[in-house]
mmCIF file of C-alpha atoms in Angstrom:
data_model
loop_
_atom_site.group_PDB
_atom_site.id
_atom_site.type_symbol
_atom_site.label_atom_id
_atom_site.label_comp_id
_atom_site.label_asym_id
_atom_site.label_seq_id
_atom_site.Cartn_x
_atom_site.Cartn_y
_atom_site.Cartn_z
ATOM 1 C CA UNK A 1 104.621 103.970 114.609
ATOM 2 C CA UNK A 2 105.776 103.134 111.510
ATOM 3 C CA UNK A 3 109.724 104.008 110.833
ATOM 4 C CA UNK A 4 110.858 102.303 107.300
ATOM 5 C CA UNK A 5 109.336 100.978 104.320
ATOM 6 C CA UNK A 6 111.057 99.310 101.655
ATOM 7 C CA UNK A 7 110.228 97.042 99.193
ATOM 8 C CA UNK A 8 112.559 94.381 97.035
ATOM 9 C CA UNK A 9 112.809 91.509 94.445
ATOM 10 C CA UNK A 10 112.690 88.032 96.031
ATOM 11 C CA UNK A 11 114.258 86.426 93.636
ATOM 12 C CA UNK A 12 117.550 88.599 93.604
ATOM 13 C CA UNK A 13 117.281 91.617 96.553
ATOM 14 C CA UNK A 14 117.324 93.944 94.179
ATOM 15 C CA UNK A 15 115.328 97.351 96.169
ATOM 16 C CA UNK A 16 112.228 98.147 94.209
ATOM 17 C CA UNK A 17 110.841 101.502 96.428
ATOM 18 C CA UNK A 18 111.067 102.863 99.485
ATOM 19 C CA UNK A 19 110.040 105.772 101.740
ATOM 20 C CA UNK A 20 112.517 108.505 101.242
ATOM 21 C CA UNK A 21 111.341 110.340 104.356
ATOM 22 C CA UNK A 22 111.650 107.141 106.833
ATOM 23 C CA UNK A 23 114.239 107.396 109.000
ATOM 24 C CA UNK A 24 115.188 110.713 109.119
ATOM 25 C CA UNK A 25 113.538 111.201 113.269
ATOM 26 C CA UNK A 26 115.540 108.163 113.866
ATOM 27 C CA UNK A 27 119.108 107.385 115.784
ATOM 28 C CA UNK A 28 120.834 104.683 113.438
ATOM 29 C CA UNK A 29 118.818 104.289 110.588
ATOM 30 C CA UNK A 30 121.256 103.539 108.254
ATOM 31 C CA UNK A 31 122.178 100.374 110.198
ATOM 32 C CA UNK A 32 118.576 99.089 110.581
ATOM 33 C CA UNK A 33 118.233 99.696 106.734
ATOM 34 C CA UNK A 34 121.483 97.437 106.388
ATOM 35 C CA UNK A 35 119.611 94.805 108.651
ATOM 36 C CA UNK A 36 116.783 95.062 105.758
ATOM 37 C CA UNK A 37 119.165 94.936 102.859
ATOM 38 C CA UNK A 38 120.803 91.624 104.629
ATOM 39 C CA UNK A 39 117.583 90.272 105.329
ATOM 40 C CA UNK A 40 116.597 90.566 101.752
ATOM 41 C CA UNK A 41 119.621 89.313 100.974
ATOM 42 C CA UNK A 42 118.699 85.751 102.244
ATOM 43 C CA UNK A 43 115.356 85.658 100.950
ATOM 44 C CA UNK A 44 117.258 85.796 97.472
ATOM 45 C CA UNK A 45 119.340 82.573 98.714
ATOM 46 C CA UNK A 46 115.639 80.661 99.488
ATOM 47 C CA UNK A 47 116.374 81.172 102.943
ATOM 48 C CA UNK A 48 113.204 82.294 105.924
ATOM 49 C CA UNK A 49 111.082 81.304 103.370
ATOM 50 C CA UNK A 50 107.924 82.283 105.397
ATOM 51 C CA UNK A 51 105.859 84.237 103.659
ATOM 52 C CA UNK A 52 104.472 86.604 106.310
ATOM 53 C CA UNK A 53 107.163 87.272 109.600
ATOM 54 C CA UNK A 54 107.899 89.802 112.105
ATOM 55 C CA UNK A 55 111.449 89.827 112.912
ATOM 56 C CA UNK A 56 112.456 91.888 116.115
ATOM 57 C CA UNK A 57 115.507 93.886 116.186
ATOM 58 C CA UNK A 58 116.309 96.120 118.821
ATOM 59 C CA UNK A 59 113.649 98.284 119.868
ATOM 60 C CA UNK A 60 111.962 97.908 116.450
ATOM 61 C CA UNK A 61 109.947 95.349 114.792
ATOM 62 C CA UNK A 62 110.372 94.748 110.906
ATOM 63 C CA UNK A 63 107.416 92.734 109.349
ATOM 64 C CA UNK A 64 106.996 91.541 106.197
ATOM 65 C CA UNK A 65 105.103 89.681 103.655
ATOM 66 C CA UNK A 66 106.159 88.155 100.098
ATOM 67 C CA UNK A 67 103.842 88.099 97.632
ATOM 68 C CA UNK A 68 104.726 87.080 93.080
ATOM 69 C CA UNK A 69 108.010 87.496 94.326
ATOM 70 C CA UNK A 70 108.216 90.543 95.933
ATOM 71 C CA UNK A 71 108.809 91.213 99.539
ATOM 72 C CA UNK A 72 106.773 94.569 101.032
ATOM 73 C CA UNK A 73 109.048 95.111 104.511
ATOM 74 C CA UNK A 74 108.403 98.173 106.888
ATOM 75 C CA UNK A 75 109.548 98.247 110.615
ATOM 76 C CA UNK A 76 107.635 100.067 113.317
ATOM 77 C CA UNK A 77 107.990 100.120 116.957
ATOM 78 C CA UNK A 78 107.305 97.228 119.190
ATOM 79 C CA UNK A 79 104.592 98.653 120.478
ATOM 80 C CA UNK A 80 102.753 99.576 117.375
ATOM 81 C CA UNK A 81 100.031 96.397 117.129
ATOM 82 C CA UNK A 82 101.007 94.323 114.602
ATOM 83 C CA UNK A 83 97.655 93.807 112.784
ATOM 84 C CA UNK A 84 97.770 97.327 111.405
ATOM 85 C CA UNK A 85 101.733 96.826 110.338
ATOM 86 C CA UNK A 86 100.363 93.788 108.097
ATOM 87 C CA UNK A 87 97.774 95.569 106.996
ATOM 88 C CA UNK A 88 99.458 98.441 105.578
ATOM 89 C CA UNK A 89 101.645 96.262 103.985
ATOM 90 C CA UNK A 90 98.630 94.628 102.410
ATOM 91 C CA UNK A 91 97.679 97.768 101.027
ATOM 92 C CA UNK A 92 101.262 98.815 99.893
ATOM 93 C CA UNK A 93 101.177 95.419 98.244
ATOM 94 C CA UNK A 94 97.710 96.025 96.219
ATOM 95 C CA UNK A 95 98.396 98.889 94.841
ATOM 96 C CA UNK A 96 102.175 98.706 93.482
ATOM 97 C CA UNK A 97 100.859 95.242 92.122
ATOM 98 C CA UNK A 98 98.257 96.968 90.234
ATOM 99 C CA UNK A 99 100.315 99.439 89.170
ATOM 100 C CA UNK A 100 104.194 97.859 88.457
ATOM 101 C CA UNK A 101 102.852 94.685 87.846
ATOM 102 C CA UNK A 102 103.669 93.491 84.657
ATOM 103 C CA UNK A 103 107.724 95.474 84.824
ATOM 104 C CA UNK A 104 108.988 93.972 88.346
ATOM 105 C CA UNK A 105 110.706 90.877 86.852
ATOM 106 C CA UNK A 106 111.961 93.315 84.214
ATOM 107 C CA UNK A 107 113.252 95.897 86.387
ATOM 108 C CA UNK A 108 117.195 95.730 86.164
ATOM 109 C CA UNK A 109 118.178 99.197 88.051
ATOM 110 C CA UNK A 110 117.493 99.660 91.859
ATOM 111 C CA UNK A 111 114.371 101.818 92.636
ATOM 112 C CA UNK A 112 113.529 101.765 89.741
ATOM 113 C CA UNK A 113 109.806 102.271 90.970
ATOM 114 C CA UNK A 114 110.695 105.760 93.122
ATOM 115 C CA UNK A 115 107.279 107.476 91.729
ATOM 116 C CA UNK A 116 105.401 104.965 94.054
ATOM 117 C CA UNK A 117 107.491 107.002 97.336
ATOM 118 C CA UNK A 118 103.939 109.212 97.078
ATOM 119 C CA UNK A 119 101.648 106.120 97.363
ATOM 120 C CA UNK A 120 103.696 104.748 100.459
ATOM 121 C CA UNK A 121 103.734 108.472 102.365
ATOM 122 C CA UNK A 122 100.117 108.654 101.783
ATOM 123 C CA UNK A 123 99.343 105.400 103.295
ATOM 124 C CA UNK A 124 101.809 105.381 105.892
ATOM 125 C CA UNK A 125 100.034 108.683 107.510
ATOM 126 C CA UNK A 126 96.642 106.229 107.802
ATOM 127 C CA UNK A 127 97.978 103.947 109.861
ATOM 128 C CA UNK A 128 100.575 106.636 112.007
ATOM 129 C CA UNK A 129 97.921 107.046 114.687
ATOM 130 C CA UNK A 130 96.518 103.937 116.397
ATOM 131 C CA UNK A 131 93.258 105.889 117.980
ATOM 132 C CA UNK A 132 91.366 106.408 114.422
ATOM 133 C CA UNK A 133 88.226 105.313 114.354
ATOM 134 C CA UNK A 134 89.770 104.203 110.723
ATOM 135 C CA UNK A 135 92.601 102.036 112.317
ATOM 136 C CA UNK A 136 90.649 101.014 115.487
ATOM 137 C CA UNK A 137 88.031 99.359 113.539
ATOM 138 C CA UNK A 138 90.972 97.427 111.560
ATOM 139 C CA UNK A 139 92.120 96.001 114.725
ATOM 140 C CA UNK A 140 88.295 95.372 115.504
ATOM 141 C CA UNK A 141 88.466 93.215 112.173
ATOM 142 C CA UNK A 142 87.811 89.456 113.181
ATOM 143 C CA UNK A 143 88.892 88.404 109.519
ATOM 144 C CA UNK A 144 91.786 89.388 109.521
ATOM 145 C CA UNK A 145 94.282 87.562 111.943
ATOM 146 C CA UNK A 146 97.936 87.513 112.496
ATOM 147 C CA UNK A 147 98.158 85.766 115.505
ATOM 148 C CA UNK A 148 99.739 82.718 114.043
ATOM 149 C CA UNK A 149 102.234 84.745 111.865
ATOM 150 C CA UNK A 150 106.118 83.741 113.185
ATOM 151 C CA UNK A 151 108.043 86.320 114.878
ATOM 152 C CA UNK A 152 111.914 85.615 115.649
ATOM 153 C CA UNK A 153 115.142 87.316 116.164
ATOM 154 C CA UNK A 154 116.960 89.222 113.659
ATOM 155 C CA UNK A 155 120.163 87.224 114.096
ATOM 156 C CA UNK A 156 118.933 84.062 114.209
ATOM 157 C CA UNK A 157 117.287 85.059 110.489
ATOM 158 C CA UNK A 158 120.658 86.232 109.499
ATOM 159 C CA UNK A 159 122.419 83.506 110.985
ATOM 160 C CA UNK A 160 123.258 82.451 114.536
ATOM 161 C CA UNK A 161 126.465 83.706 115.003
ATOM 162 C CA UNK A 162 126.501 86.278 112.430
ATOM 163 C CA UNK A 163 128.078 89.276 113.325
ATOM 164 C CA UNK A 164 126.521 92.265 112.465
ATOM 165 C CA UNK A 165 129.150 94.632 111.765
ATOM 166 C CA UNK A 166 129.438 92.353 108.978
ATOM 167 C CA UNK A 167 126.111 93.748 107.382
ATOM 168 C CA UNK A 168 127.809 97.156 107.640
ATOM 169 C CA UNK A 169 130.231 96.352 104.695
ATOM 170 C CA UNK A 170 126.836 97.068 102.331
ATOM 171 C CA UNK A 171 126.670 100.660 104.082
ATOM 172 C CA UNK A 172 128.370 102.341 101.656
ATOM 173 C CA UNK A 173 127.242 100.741 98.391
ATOM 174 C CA UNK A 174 123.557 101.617 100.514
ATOM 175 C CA UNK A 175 124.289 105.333 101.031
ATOM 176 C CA UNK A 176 124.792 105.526 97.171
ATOM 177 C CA UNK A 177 121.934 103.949 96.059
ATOM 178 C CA UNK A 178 119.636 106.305 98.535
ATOM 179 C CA UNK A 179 121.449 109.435 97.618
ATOM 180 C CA UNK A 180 120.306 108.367 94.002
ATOM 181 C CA UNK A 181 116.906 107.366 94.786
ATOM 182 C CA UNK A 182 116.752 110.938 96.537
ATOM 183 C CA UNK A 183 118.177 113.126 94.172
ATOM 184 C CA UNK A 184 115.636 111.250 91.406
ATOM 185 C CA UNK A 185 112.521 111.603 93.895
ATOM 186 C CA UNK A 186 113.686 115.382 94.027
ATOM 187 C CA UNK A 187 114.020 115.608 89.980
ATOM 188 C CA UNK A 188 110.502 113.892 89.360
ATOM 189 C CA UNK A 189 108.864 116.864 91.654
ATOM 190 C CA UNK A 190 110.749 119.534 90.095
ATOM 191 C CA UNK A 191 109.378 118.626 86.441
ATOM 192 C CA UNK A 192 106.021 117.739 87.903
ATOM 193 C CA UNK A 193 105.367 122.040 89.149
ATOM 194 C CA UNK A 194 107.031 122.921 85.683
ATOM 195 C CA UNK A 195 104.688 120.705 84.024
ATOM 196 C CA UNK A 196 101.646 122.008 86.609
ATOM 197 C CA UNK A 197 102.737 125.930 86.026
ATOM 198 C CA UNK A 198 104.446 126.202 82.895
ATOM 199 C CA UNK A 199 101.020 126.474 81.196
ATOM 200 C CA UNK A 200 99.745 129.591 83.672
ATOM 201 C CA UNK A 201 102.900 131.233 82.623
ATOM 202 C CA UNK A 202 102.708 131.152 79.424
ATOM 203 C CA UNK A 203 99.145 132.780 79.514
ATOM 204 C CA UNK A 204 100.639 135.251 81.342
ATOM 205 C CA UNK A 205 103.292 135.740 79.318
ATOM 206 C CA UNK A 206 101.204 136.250 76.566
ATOM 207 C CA UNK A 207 98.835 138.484 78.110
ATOM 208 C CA UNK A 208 101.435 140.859 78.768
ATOM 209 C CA UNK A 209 102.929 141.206 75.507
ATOM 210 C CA UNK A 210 98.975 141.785 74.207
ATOM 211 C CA UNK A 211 98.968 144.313 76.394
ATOM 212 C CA UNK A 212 102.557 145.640 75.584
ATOM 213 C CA UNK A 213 101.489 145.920 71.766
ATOM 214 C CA UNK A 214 98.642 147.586 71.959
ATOM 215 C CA UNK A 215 100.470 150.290 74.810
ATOM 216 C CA UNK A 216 103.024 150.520 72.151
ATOM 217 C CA UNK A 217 100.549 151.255 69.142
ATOM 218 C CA UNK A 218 98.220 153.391 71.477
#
């Protein structure tokens, strides 16, 4: 099952997008998001420059791929088959490269691409259930392989002996940016039904005062 999805600029860490509902039926997951942020935090320094990996940590799995200098992360459970993981991330790739293209390398605020939240909740309930006939004949798919796609440790990517309560020092600067991310996600909805219904209202509105006139005149 997939838990998180987030996606960041190689070529500094900054955090692009991400799924502002993942995490929320899960014990710690503002530690495994810190793993994330420290993970993309090496990329930035050149480091696990593997373009496609699977990094375990704990009972999770994050996977990843980096493609024009973006890296498209999400971490499921270890038993969720790792073909589909890749290939959602495939698809989450596609489609914010079609559509954010040409303003990633400009981008100079974090999540600064929120709107595309809707694209990765859409796609993420695809590939939630393993038993489609949808997902079963992607793991049917002899073209696409992953087989030979790297999978390590998270703390030998993030450095053998790292501690990891040393990641934690980015929880709070984290929280922020999230809380942010939300509160915008939760702005852009809001002016999306007033744009939607402010129209019907308005015919409504005027409706009523037709009929109040002629009432009055009658």
């Amino acid at each position: 099952m997939v838990k998180l999805t987030m996606i960041a600029r190689v070529t500094d860490g900054l955090p692009l997008a991400e799924g502002l509902d993942d995490g929320r039926d899960m014990q710690d997951a503002e530690f495994y998001k810190q793993q994330v942020k420290a993970l993309f935090k090496n990329l930035s320094r050149g480091q696990n420059e593997a373009s496609r990996m699977s990094v375990e940590t704990g009972p999770y799995v994050f996977h990843y791929i980096i493609e024009g200098r973006v890296c498209y992360l999400t971490m499921c459970d270890r038993a969720y088959p790792k073909k589909l993981a890749f290939q959602y991330l495939e698809d989450l790739k596609n489609e914010f490269e079609r559509v954010n293209g040409a303003q990633i390398e400009t981008a100079a605020r974090p999540y600064a691409f929120i709107k595309f939240d809707t694209y990765i909740q859409k796609t993420k309930k695809l590939y939630q259930d393993t038993r489609t006939q949808r997902n079963i004949a992607k793991l049917n798919d002899e073209l696409y392989e992953v087989h030979q796609i790297m999978t390590r440790n998270v703390q030998e990517v993030l450095g053998v002996g790292e501690k990891l309560d040393q990641v934690s020092q980015m929880s709070s600067r984290l929280t922020s940016e999230s809380r942010i991310y939300a509160d915008k996600a939760r702005d852009l909805n809001r002016q999306a039904l007033i744009r939607k219904w402010a129209p019907v209202a308005i015919v409504f509105g005027v409706v009523f005062l037709l009929f109040w006139f002629k009432s009055k005149i009658w």
